[in-house]
Coordinates of C-alpha atoms in Angstrom, one line a residue:
X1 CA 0.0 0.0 0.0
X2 CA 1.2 3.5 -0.8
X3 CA 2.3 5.2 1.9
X4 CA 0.5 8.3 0.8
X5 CA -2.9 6.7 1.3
X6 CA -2.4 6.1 4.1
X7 CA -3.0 9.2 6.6
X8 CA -4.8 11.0 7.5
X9 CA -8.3 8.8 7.4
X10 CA -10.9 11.6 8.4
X11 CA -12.7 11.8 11.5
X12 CA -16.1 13.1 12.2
X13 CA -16.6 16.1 14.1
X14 CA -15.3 15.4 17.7
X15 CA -17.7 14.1 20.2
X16 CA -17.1 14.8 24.1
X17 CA -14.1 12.6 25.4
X18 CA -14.3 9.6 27.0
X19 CA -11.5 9.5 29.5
X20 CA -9.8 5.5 29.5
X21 CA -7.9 6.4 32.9
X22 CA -8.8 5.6 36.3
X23 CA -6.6 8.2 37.3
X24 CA -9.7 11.0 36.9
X25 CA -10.0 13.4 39.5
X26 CA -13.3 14.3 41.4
X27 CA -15.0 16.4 39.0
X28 CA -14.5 14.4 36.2
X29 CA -16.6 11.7 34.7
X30 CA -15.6 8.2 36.5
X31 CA -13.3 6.0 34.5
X32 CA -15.1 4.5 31.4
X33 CA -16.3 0.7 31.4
X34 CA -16.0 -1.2 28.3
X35 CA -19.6 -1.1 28.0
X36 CA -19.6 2.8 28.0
X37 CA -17.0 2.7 25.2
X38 CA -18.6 0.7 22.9
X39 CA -21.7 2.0 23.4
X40 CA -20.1 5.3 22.2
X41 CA -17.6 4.8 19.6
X42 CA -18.3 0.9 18.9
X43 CA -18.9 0.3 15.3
X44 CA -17.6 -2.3 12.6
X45 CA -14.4 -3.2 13.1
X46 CA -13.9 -1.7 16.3
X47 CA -14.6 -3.4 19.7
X48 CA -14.1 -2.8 22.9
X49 CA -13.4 -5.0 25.7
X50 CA -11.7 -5.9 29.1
X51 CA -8.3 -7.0 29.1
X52 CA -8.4 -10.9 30.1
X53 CA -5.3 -10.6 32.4
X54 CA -5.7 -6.7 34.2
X55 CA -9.2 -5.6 33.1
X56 CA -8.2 -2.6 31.5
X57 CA -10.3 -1.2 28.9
X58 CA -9.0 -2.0 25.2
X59 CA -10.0 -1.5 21.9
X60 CA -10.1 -4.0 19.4
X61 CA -9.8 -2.9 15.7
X62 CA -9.7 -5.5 12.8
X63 CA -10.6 -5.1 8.8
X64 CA -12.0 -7.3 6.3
X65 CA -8.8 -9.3 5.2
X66 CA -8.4 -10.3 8.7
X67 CA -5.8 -8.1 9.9
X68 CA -6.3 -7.2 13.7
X69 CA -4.8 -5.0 16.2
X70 CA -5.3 -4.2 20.2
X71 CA -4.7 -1.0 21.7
X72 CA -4.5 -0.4 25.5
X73 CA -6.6 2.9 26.3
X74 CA -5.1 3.7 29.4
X75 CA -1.6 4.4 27.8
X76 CA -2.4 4.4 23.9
X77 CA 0.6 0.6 24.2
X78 CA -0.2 -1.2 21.2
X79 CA 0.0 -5.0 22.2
X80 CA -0.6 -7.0 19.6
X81 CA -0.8 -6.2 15.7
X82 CA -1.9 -9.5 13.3
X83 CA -1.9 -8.2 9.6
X84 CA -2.2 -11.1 7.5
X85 CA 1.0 -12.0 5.8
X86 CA -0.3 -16.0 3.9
X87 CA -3.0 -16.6 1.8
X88 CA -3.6 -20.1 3.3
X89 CA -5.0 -20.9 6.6
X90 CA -6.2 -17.5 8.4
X91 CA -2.9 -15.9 7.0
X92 CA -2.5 -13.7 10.1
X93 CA 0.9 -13.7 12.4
X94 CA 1.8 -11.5 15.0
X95 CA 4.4 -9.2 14.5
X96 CA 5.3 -7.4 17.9
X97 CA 7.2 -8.5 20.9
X98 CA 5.4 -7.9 24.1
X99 CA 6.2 -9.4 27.9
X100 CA 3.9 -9.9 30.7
X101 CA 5.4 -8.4 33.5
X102 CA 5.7 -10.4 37.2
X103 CA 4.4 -8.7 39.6
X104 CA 3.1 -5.9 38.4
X105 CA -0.5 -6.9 37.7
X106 CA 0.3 -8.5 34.6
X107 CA 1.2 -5.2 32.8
X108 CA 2.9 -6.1 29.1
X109 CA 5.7 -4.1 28.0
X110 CA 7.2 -4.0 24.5
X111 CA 4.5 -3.7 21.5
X112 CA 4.1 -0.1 20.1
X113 CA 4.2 2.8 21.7
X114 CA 5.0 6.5 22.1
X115 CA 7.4 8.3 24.0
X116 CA 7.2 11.9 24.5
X117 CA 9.0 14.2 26.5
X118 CA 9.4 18.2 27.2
X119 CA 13.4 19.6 27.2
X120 CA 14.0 22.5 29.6
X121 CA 16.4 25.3 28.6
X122 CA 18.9 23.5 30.8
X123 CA 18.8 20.3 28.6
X124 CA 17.1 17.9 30.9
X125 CA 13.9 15.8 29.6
X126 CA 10.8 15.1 31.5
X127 CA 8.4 12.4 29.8
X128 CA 4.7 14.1 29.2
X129 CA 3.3 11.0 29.4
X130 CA 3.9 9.5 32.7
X131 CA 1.2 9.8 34.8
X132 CA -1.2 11.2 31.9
X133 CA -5.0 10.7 32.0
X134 CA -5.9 9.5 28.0
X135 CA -9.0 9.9 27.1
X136 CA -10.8 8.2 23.8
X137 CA -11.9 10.9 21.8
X138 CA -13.0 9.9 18.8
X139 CA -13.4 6.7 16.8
X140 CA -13.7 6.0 12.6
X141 CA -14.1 3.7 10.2
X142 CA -14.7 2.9 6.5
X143 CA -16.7 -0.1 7.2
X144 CA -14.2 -2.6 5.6
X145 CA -10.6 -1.1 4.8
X146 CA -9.8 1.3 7.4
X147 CA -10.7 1.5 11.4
X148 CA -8.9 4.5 13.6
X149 CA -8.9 5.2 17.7
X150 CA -8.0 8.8 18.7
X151 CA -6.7 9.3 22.0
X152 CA -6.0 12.8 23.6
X153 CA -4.9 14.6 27.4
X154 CA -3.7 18.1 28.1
X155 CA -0.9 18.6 29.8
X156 CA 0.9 22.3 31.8
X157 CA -2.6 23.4 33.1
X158 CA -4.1 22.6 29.1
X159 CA -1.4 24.9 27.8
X160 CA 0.1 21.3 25.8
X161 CA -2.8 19.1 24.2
X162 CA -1.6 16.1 22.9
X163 CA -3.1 13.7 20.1
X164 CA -2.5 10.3 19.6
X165 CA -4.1 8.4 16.2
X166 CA -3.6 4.8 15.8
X167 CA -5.4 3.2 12.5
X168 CA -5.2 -0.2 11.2
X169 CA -5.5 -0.9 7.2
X170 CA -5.3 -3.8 5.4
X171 CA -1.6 -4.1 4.5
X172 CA 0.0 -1.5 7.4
X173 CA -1.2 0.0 10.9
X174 CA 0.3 3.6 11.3
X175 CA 0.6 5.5 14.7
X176 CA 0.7 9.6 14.6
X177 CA 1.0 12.1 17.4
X178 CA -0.2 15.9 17.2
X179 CA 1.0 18.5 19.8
X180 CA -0.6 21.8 19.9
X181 CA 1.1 24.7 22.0
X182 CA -1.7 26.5 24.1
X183 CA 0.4 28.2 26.1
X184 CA 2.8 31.9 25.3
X185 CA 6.0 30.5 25.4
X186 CA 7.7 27.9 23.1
X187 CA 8.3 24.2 23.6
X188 CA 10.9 22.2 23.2
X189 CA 10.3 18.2 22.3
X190 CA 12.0 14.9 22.1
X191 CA 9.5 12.0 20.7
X192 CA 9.7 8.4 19.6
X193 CA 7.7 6.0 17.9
X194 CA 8.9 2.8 19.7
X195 CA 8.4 -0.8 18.2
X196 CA 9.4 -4.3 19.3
X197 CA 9.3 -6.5 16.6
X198 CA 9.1 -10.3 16.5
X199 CA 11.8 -12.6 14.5
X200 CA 12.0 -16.5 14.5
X201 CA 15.4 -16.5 15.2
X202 CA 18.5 -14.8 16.3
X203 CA 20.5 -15.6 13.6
X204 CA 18.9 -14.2 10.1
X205 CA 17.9 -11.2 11.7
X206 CA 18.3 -7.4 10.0
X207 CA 17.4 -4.5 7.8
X208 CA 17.9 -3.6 4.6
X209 CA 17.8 0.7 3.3
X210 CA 20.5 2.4 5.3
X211 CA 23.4 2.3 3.2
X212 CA 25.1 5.3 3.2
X213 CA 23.1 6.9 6.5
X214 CA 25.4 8.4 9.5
X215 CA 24.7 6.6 12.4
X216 CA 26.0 6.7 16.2
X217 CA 25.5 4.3 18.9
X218 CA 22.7 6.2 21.4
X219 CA 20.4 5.1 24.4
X220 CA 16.8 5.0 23.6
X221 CA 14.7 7.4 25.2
X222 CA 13.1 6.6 28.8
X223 CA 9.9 4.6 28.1
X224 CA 7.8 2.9 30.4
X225 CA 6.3 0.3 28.2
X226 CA 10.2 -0.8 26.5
X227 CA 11.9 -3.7 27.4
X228 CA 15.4 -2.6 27.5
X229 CA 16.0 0.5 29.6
X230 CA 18.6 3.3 28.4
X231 CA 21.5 1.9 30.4
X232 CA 20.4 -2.2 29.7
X233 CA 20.2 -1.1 25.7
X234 CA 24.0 0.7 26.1
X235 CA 25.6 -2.3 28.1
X236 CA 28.3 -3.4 26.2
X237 CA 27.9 -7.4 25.8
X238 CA 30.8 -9.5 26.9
X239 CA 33.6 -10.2 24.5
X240 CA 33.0 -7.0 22.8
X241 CA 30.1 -5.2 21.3
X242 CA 30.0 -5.7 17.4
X243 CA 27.8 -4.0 15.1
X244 CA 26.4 -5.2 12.2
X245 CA 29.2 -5.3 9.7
X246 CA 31.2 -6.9 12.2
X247 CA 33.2 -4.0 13.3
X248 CA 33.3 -2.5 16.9
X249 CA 30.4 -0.7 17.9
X250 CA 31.7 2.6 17.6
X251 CA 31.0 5.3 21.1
X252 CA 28.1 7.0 21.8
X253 CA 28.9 10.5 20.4
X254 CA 31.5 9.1 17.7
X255 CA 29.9 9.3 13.6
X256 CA 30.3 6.5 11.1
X257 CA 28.1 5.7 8.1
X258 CA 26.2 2.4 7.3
X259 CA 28.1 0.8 4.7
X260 CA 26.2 -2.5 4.4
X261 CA 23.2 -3.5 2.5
X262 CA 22.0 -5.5 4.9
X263 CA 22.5 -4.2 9.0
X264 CA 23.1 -7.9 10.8
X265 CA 21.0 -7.8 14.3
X266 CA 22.7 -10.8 15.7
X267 CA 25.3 -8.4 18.2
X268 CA 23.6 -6.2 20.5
X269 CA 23.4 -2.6 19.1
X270 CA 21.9 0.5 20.3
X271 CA 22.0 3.2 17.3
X272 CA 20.3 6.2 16.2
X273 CA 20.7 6.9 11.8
X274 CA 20.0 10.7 10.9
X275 CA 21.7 13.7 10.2
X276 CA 24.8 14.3 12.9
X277 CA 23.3 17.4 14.1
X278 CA 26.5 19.4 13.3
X279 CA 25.2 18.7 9.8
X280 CA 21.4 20.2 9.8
X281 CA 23.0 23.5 10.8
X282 CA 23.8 23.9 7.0
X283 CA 21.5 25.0 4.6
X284 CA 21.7 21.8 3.0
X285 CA 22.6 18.2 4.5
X286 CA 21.1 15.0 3.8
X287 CA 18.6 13.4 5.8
X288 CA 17.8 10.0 7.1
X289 CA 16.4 7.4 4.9
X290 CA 12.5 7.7 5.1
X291 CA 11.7 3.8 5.6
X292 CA 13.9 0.8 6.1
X293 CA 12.4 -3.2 6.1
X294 CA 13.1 -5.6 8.4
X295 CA 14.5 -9.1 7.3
X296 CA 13.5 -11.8 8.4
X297 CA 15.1 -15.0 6.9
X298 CA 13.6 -17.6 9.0
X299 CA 10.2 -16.4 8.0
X300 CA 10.4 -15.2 5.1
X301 CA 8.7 -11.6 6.3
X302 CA 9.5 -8.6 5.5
X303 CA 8.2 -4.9 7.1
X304 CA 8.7 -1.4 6.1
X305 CA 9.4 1.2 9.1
X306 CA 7.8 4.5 7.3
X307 CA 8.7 8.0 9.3
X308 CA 6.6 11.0 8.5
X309 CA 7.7 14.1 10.4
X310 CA 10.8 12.5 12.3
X311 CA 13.7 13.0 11.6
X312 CA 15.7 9.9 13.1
X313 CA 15.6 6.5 13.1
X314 CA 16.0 4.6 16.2
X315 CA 17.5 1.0 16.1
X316 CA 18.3 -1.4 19.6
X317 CA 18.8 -5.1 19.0
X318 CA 19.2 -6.6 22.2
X319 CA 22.1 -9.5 21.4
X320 CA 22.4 -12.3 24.2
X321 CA 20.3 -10.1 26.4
X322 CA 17.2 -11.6 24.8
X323 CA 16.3 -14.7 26.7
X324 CA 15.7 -12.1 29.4
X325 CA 12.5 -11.4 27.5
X326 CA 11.0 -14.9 26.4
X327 CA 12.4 -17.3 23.4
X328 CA 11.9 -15.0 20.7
X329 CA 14.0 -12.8 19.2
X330 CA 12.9 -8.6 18.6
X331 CA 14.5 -5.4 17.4
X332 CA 13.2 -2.4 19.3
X333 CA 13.2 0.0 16.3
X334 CA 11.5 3.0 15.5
X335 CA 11.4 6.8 13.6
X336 CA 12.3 9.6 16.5
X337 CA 13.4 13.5 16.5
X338 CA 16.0 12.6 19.8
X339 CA 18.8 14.2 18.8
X340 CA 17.6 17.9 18.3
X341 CA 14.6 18.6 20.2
X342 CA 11.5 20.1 17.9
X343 CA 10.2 23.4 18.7
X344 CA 6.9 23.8 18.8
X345 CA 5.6 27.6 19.2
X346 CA 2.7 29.3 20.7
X347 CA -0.4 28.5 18.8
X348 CA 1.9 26.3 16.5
X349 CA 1.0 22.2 16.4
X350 CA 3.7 19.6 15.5
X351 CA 2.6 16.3 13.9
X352 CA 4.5 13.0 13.5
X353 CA 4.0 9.2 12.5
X354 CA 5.4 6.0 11.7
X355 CA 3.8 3.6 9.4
X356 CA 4.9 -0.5 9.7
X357 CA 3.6 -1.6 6.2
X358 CA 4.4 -5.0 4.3
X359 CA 3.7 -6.6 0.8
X360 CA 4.4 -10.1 2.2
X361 CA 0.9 -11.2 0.2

């Protein structure tokens, strides 16, 4: 599917939110059942139910070739996305990486999600998502091809009002974030569109499209729902940490360019490919490739990582450190602005997505 076609899918005029949170505070409505929900934004291809293992409120989108995708409201964590990939059978295979986690009410981390945070003048970040109260806001669909969730909260006193689309098609499943500035001052942002992708094996594991791109190693940003934190994702493995060409990971902070074809994922790498920022202070500078695939030689599966927006491209294999996380192996990859924060001004809004689209049928 062309990426083009792909956003925006409109919505109707915006009904009055429906907040997914339990978090609410005394004046506001009480936290939503899944009942509520679908009795107000339910519609073909879009369910809503409890999840089986916390209870949390979900949503449930699928379309008419099969493809399905679940979306935790509370926190807008994708946990499972099916597109169908064979024509025999049900043709449907999961794609994401997600971990039930002991002892925490059996919370899963991994899937897709966003990170967001606001950079003070003194450089530090501060996520504007922990501890926010979503709330659905609107719902859409096409009947057959196309089904979308829109998730929104305010944050600074409503002075930040953040938007966060997720919509399923038929081939692809794109996730897109919208910050407007409410406030009289400017803002600065770091964002990510995090993903934890599933592969049958260690070995055969990589991408292909980003040949040629600048890349340096780099922690991920701080998100609650990853797998490997910042300092797990930096750790240099035993024995050395070798990157994909089967050179030595070169230190955070120190340039190099891709010069494979194909990145090998079997080493444990934590790397961000874009423009050294040095660069984007000319008037001219070449940017980060727009989409990459991931390779999957076990499978046979292939799926392309689309930015719109970003303009980085975040890539973590985990090497050995896997097995922490179950028997499969995953990239945590993703399209990002982390390197130079985006400035959003008064009255201004900012808009984002990534895109995970395939041709495997």
């Amino acid at each position: 599917m062309a990426t083009s076609s792909l956003l925006p899918l409109h919505l109707p005029t915006r009904p009055s939110a429906v907040k997914a949170s339990a978090a609410a505070s005394s004046l506001a409505a009480a936290a939503p059942t899944p009942q509520s929900l679908e009795e107000s934004f339910g519609r073909k291809g879009l369910r809503f139910a409890a999840d089986p293992a916390t209870g949390a409120p979900t949503a449930e989108l699928s379309v008419r070739n099969g493809s399905s995708l679940q979306l935790r409201l509370a926190d807008g964590l994708v946990t499972s996305y099916r597109p169908k990939v064979y024509w025999k059978d049900d043709g449907c295979r999961e794609v994401l990486h997600t971990v039930a986690c002991a002892g925490a009410g059996g919370e899963v981390k991994g899937g897709v999600g966003l990170a967001l945070s606001e950079v003070s003048s003194s450089g530090a970040a501060e996520s504007l998502l922990v501890g926010s109260e979503w709330s659905v806001v609107d719902a859409d669909s096409d009947s057959y091809d196309a089904v979308q969730v829109e998730l929104g909260c305010t944050k600074g006193s409503g002075t930040l009002e953040v938007t966060y689309v997720v919509t399923l098609y038929p081939l692809s499943m794109a996730t897109a974030v919208m910050v407007k500035n409410n406030g009289k001052k400017p803002v600065s942002l770091t964002s990510a569109m995090l993903s934890h992708i599933k592969f049958d094996k260690r070995r055969g594991t990589a991408v292909e499209g980003l040949r040629g791109c600048p890349y340096c190693s780099h922690p991920p940003p701080t998100a609650g729902f990853a797998l490997l934190t910042p300092a797990e994702a930096m750790k240099r493995e035993d024995g050395g940490w070798f990157g994909g060409g089967g050179g030595e990971e070169p230190r955070q902070g120190v340039w190099t360019v891709e010069d494979n074809l194909y990145t090998i994922l079997k080493k444990k790498v934590s790397r961000v490919y874009a423009a050294p920022p040095e660069e984007r202070k000319k008037r001219i500078y070449s940017t980060a490739p727009s989409k990459f695939t991931t390779i999957d030689q076990n499978s046979g599966l292939g799926f392309r990582v689309v930015r719109m927006g970003y303009e980085d491209m975040y890539l973590c294999s985990p090497g050995e450190m896997y097995k922490k996380f179950g028997k499969d192996y995953f990239l945590c990859t993703g399209t990002a602005s982390m390197l130079v924060p985006v400035v959003v001004n008064p009255g201004e809004e900012w808009r984002a997505a990534q895109v995970i689209e395939h041709d495997n049928l």
